[in-house]
PDB file of C-alpha atoms in Angstrom:
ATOM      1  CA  UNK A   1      -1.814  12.080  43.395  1.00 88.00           C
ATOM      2  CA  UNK A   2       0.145   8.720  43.786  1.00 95.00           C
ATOM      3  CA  UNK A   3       0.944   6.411  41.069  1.00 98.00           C
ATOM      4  CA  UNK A   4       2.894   3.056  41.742  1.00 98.00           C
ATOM      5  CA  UNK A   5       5.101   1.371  39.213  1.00 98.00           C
ATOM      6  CA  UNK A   6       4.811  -2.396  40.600  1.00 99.00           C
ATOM      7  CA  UNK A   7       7.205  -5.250  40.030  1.00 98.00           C
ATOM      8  CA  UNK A   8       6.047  -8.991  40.071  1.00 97.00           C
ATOM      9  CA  UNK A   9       8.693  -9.223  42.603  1.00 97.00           C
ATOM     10  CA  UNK A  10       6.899  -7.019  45.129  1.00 97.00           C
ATOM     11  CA  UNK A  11       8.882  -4.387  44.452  1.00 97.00           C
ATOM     12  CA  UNK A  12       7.282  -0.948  44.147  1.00 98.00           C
ATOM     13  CA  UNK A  13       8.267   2.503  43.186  1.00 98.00           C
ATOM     14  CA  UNK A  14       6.045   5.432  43.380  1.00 97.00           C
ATOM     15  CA  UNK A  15       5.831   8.765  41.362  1.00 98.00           C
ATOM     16  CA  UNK A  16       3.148  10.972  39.657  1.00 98.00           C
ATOM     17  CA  UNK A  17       0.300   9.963  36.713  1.00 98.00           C
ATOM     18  CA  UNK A  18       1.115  10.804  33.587  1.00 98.00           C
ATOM     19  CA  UNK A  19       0.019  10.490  30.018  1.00 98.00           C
ATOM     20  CA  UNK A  20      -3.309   8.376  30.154  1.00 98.00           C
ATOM     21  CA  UNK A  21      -4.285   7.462  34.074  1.00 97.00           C
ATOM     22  CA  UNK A  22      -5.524   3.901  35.219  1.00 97.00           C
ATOM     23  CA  UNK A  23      -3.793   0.693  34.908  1.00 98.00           C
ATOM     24  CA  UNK A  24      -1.687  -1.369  32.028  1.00 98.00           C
ATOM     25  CA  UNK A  25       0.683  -4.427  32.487  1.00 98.00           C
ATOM     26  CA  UNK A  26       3.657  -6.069  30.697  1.00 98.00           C
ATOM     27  CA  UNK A  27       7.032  -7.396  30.587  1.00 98.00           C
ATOM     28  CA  UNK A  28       9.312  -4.709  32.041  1.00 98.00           C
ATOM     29  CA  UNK A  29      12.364  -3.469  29.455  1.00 97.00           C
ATOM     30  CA  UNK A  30      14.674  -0.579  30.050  1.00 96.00           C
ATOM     31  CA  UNK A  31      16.108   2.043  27.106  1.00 96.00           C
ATOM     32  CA  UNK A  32      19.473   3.550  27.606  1.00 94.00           C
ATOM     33  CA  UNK A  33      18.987   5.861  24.456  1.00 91.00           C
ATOM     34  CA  UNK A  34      19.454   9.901  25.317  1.00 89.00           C
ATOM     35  CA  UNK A  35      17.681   9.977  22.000  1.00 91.00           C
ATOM     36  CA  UNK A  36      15.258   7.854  19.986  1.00 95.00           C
ATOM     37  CA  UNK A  37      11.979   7.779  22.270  1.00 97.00           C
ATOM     38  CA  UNK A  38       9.980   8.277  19.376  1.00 97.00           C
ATOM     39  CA  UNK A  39      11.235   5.063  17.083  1.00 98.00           C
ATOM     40  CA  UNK A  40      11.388   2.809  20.545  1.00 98.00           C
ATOM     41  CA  UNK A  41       7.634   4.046  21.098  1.00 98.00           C
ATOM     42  CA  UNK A  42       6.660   3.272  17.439  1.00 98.00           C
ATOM     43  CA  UNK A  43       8.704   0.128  17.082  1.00 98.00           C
ATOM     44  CA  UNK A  44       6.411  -2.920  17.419  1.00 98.00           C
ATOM     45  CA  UNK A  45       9.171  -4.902  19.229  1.00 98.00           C
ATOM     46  CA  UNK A  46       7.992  -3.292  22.503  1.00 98.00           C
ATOM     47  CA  UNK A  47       4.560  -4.632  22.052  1.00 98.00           C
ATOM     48  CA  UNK A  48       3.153  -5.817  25.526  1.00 98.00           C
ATOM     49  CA  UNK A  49       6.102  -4.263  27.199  1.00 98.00           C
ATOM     50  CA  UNK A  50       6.224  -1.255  29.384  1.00 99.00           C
ATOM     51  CA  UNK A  51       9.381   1.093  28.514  1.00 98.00           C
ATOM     52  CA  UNK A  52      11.293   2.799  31.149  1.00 98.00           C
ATOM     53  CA  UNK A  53      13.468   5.309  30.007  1.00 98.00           C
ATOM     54  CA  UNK A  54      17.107   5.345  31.882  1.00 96.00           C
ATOM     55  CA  UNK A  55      17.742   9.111  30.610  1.00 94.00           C
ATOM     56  CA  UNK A  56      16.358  11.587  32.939  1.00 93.00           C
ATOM     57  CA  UNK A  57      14.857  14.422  30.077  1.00 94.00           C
ATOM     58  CA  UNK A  58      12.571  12.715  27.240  1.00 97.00           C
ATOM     59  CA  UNK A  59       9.948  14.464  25.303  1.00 97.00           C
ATOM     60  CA  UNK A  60      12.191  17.731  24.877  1.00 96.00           C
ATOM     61  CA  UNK A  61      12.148  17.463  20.544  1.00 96.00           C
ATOM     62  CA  UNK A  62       8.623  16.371  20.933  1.00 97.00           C
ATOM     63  CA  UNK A  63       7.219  13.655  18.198  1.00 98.00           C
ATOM     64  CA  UNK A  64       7.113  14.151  14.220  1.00 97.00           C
ATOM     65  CA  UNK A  65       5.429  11.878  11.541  1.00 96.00           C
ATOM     66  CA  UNK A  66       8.740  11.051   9.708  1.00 95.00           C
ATOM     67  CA  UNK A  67      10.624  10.019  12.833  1.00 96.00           C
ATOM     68  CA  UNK A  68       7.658   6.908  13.390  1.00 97.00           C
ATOM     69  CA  UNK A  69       8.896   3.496  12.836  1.00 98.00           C
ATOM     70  CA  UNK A  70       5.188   2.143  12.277  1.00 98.00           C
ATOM     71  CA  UNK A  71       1.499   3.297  12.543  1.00 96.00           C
ATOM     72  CA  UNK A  72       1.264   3.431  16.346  1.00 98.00           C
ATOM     73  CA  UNK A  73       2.606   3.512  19.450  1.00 99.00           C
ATOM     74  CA  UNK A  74       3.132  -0.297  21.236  1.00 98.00           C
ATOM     75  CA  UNK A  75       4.726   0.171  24.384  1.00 99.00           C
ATOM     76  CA  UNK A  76       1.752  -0.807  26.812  1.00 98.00           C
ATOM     77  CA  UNK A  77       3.196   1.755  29.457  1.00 99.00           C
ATOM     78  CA  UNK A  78       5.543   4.115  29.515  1.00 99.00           C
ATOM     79  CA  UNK A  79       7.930   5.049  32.398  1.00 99.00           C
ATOM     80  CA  UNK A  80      10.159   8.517  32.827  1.00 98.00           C
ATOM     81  CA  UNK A  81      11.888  10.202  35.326  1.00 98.00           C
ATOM     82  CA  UNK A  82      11.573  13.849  34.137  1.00 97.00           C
ATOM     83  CA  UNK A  83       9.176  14.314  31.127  1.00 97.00           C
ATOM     84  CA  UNK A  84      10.321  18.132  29.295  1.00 95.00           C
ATOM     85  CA  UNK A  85       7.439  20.219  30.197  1.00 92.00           C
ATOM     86  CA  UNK A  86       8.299  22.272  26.848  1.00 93.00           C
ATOM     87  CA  UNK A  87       8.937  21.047  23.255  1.00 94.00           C
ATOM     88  CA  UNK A  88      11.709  22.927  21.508  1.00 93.00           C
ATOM     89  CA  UNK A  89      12.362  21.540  17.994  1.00 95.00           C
ATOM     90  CA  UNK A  90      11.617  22.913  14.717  1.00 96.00           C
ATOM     91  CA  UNK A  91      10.247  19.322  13.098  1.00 96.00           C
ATOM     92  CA  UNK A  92       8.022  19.030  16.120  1.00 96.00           C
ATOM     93  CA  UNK A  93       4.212  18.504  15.529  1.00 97.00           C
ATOM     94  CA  UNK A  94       3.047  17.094  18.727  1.00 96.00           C
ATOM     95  CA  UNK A  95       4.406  17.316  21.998  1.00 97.00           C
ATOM     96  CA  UNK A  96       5.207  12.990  23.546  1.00 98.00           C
ATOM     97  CA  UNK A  97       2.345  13.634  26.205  1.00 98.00           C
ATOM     98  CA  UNK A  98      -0.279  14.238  23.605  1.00 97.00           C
ATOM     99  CA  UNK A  99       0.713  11.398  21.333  1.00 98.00           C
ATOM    100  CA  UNK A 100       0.675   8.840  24.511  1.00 98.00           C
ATOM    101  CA  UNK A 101      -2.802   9.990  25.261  1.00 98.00           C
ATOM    102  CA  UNK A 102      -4.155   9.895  21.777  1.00 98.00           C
ATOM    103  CA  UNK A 103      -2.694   6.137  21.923  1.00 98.00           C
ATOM    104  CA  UNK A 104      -4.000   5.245  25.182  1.00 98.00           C
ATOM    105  CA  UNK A 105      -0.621   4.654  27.001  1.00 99.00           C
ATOM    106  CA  UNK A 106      -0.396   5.063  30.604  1.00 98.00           C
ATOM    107  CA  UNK A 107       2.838   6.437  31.909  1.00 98.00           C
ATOM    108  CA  UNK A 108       4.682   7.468  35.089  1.00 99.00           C
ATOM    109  CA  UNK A 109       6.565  10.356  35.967  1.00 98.00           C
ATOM    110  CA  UNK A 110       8.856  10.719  38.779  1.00 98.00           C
ATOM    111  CA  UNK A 111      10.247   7.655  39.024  1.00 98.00           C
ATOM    112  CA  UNK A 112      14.044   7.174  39.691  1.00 96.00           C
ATOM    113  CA  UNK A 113      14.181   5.242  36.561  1.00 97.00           C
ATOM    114  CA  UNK A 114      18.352   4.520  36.931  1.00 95.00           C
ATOM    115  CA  UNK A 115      17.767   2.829  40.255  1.00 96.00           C
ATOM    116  CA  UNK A 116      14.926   0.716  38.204  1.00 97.00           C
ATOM    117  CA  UNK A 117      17.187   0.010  36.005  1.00 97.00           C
ATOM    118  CA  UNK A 118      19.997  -1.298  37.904  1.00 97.00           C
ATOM    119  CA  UNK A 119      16.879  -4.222  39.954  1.00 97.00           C
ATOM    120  CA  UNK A 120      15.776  -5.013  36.498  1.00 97.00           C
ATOM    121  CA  UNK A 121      19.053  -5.159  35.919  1.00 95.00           C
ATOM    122  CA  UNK A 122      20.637  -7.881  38.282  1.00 95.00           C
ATOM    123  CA  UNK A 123      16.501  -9.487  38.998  1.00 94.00           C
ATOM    124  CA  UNK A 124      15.987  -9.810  35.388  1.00 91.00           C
ATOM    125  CA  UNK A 125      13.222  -9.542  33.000  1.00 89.00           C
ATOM    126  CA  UNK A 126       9.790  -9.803  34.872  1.00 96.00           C
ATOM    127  CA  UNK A 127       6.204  -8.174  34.793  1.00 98.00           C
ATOM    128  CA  UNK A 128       5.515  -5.152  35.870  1.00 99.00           C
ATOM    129  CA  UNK A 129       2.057  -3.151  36.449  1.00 99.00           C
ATOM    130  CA  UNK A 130       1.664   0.584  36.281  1.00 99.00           C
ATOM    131  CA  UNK A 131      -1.598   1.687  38.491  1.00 98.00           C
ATOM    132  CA  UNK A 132      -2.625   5.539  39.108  1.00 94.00           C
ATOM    133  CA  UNK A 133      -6.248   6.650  40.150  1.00 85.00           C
ATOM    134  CA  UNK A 134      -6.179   2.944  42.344  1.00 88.00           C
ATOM    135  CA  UNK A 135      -7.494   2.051  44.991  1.00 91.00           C
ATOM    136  CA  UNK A 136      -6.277  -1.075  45.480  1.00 96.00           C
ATOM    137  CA  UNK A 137      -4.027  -1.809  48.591  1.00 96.00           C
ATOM    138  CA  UNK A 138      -0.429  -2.648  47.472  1.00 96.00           C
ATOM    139  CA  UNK A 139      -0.665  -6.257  48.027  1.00 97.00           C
ATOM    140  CA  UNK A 140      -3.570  -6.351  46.266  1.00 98.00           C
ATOM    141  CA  UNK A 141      -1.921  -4.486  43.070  1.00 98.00           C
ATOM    142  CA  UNK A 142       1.384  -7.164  43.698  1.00 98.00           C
ATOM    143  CA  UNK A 143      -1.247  -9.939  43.316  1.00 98.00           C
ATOM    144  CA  UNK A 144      -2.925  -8.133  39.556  1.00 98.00           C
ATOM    145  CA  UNK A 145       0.801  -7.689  38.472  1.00 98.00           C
ATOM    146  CA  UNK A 146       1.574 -11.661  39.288  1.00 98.00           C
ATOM    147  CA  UNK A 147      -1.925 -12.790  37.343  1.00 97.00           C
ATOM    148  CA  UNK A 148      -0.540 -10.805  34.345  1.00 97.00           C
ATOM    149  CA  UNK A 149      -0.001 -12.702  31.056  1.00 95.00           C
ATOM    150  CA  UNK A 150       3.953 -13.604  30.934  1.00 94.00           C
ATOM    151  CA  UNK A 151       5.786 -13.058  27.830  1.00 94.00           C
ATOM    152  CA  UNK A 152       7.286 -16.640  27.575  1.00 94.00           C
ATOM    153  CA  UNK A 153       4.722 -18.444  25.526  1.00 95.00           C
ATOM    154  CA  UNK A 154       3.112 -15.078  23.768  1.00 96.00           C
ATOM    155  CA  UNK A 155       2.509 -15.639  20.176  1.00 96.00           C
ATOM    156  CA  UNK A 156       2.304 -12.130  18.565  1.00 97.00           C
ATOM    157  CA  UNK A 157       3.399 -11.746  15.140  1.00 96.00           C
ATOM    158  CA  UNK A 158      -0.071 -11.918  14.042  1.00 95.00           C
ATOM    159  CA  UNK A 159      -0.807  -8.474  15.957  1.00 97.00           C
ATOM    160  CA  UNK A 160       1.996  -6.588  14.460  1.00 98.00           C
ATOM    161  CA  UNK A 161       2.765  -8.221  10.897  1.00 98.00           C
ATOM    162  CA  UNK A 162       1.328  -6.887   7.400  1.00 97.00           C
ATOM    163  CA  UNK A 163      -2.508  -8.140   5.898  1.00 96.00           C
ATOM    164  CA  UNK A 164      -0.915  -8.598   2.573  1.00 96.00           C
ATOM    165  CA  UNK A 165       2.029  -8.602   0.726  1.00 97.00           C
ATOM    166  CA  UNK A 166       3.710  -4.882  -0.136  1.00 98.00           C
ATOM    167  CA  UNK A 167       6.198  -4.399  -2.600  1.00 98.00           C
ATOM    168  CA  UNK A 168       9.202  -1.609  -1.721  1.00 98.00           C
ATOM    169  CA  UNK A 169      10.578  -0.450  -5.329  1.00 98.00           C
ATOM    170  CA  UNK A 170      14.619  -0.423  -5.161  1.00 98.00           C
ATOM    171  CA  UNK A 171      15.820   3.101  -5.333  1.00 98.00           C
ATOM    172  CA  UNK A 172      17.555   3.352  -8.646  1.00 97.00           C
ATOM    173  CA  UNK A 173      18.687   0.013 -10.326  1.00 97.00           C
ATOM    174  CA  UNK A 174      17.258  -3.160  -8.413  1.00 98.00           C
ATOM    175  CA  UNK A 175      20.071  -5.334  -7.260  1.00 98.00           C
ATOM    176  CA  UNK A 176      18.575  -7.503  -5.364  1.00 98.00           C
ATOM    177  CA  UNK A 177      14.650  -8.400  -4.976  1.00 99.00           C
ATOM    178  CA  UNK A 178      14.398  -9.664  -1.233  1.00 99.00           C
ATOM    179  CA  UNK A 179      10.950 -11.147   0.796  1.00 99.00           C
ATOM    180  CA  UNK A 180      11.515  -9.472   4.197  1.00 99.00           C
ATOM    181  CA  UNK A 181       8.813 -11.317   6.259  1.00 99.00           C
ATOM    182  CA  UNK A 182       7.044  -9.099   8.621  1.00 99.00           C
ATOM    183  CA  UNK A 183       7.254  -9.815  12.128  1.00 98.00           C
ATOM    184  CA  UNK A 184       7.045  -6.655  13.571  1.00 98.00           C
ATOM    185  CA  UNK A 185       9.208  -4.990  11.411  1.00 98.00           C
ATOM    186  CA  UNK A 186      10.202  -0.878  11.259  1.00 98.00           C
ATOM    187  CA  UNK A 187       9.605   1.207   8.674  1.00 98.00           C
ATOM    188  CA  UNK A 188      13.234   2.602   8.176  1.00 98.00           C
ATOM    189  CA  UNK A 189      14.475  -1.323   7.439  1.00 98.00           C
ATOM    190  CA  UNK A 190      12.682  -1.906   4.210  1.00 98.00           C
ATOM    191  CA  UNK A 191      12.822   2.330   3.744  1.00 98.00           C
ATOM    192  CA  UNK A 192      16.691   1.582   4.338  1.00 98.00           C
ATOM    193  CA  UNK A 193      17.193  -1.419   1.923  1.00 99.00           C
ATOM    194  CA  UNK A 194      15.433   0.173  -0.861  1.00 99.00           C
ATOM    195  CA  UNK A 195      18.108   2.911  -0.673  1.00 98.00           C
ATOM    196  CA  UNK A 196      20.777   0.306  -1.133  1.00 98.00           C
ATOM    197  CA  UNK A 197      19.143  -1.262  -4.619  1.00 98.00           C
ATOM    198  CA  UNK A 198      16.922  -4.219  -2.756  1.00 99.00           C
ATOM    199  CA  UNK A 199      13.385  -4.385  -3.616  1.00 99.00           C
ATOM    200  CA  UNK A 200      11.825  -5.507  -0.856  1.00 99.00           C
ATOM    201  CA  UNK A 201       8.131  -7.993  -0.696  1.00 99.00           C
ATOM    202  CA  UNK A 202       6.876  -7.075   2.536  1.00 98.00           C
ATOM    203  CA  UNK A 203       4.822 -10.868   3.677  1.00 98.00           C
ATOM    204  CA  UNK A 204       2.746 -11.467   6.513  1.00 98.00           C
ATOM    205  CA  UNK A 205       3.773 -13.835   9.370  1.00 97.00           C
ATOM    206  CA  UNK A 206       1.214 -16.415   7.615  1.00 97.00           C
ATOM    207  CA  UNK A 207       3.408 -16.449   4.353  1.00 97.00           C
ATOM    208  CA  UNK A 208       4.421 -20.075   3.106  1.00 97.00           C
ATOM    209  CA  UNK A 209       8.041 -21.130   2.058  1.00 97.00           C
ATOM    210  CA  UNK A 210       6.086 -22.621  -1.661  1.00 97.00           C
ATOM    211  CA  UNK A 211       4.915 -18.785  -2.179  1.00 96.00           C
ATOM    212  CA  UNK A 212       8.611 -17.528  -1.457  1.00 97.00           C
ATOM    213  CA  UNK A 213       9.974 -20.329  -3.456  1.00 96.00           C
ATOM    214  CA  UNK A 214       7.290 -19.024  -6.516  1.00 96.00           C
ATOM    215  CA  UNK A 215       8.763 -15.713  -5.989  1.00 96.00           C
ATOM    216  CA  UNK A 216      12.029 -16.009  -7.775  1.00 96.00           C
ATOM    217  CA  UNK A 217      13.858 -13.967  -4.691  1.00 98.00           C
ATOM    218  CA  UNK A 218      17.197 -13.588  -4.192  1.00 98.00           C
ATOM    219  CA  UNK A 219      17.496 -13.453  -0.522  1.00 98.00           C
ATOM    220  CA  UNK A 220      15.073 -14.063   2.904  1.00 99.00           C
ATOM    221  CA  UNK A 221      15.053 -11.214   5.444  1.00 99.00           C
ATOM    222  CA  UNK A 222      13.431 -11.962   8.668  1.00 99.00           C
ATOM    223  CA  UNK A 223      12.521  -9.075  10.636  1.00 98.00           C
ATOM    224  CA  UNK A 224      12.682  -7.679  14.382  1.00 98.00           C
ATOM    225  CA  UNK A 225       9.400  -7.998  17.083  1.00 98.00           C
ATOM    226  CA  UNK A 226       7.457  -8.432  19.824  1.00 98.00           C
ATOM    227  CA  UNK A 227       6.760 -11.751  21.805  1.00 97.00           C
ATOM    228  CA  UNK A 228       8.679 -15.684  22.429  1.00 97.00           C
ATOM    229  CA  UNK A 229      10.776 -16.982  19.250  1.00 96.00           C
ATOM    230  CA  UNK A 230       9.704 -20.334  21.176  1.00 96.00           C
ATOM    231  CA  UNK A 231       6.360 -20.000  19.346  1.00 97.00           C
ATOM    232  CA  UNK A 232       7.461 -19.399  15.798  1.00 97.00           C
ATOM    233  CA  UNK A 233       7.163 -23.022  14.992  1.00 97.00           C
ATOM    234  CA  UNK A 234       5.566 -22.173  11.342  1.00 97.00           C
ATOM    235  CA  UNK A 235       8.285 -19.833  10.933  1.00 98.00           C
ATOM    236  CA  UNK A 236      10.845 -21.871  11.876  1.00 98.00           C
ATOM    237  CA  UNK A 237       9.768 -24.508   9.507  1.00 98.00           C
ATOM    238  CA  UNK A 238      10.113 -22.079   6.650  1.00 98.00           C
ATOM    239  CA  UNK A 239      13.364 -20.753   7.488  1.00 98.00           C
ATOM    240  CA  UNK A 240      14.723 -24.678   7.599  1.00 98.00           C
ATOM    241  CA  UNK A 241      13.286 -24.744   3.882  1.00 98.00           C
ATOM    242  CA  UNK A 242      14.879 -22.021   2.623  1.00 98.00           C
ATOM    243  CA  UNK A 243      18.066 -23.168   4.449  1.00 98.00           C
ATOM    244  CA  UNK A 244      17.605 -26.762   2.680  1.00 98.00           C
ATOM    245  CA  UNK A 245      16.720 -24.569  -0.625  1.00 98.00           C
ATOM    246  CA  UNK A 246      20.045 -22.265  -0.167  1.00 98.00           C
ATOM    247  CA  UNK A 247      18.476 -19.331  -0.153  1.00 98.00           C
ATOM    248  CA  UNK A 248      20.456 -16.690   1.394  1.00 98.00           C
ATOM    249  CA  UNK A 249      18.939 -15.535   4.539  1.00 98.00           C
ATOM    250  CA  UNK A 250      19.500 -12.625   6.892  1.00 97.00           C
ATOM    251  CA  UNK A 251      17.680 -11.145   9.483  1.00 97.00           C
ATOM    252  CA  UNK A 252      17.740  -8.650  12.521  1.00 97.00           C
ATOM    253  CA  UNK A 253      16.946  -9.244  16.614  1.00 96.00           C
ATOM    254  CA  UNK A 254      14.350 -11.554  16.476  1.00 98.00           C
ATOM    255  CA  UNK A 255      15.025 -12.696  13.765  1.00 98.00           C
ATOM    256  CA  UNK A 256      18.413 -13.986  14.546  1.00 97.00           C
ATOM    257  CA  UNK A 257      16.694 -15.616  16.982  1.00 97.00           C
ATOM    258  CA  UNK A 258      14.099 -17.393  14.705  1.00 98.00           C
ATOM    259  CA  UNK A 259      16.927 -17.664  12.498  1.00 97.00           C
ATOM    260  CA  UNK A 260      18.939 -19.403  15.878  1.00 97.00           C
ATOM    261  CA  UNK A 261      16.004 -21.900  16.127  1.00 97.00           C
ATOM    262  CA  UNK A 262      16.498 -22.993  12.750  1.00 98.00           C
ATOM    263  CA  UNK A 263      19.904 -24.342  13.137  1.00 96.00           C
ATOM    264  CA  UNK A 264      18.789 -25.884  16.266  1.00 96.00           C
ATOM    265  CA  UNK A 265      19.637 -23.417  19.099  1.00 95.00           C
ATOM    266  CA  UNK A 266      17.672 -22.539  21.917  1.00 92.00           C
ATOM    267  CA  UNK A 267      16.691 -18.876  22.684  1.00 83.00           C
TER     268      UNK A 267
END
């Protein structure tokens, strides 16, 4: 059987199903990583993005629970060339094929993912539709990848970010007590600053600058994820507060970007 990897360009590669069959949609992103599949799966950055996977082997040291970055897999589709058809690692629990299909992700296999790569590459970033068990005429499957949402305009911190505030004890003597707002962030950040004598307030996306303020922090972390810094107008706003209040901020991907926006760049 026939699966098609589709880009809103027309252009169309074909390989085998894999993982879950039928069809998903988003922005198409490539990873370079020989290593890692696990945390880019997990990481809610890659929400309403399908992944392809520039390494030919993936799914060789299979998937463990302390390798995941959050509490499920994002990716909307997932694209390899060569998937391992054995897992050979002694902190393996699941093999990557069983975890995709337990999250509902629908891959590809077979693909020459490199030569993806390199269109995405000089094209840039567009959508991209994965169909298998179609029977929709390739036109017709150009046409459902063009009517797909785009990613400029997507709003979706409020998919990814916490319900309620969490509070990440400091390891050893706090230092530093941080609010790390949540826009899709990992779990090894907060995990990772704790080490290092920050306790860190985990706040949701809907968080207001006068509860920070309250909160007697020393610092502002913004955190990585998914979707257009364009819409973080709310967040934005707070970040100009806290830069009005001198409160030290620092943040990572997206939010240097939000952070960008703030001191009145575009992104």
């Amino acid at each position: 059987m026939t699966a098609y990897l589709v880009l809103d360009d027309g252009r169309i590669f074909e390989g085998e199903p894999w993982a879950c069959k039928g069809e998903t949609f988003g922005e198409a992103v490539f990873s370079t990583g020989m290593t890692g599949y696990q945390e880019t799966l997990t990481d809610p950055s890659y929400h309403r993005q399908v992944v392809i996977m520039t390494a030919p082997h993936i799914g060789n040291t299979g998937m463990n629970t302390q390798d995941e970055e959050s509490r499920k897999i994002w990716v909307s589709g997932f694209v390899v060339r060569n998937p391992s058809p054995r897992v050979s690692n002694w902190r393996s629990e699941r093999s990557l094929e069983d975890d995709l299909i337990s999250n509902g992700v629908v891959g590809i296999r077979g693909v020459d993912t490199r030569a993806l790569t390199l269109h995405l590459r000089e094209r840039g970033a567009m959508r991209v539709g994965i169909f298998s068990d179609s029977e929709l005429s390739r036109e017709e499957m150009v046409v459902k990848v063009r009517s797909a949402p785009e990613m400029v305009g997507a709003f979706l911190a409020e998919e990814v970010t916490v319900d309620e505030i969490k509070k990440i004890p400091a390891v050893g003597v706090r230092k530093f007590k941080v609010a790390a707002i949540d826009l899709g962030i990992k779990y090894a950040t907060p995990r990772n600053m704790a080490a290092r004598g920050i306790e860190v307030h985990l706040m949701p996306a809907t968080i207001t600058f006068e509860e920070i303020k309250s909160g007697g922090f020393d610092g502002l972390f913004l955190s990585n994820g998914p979707g257009d810094p364009a819409t973080m107008g709310s967040i934005v706003a707070l970040v100009r507060s806290a830069l009005d209040a001198s409160l030290p901020i620092f943040g990572i991907c997206f939010g240097h970007q939000i952070l960008g926006r703030a001191l009145g760049f575009d992104t």
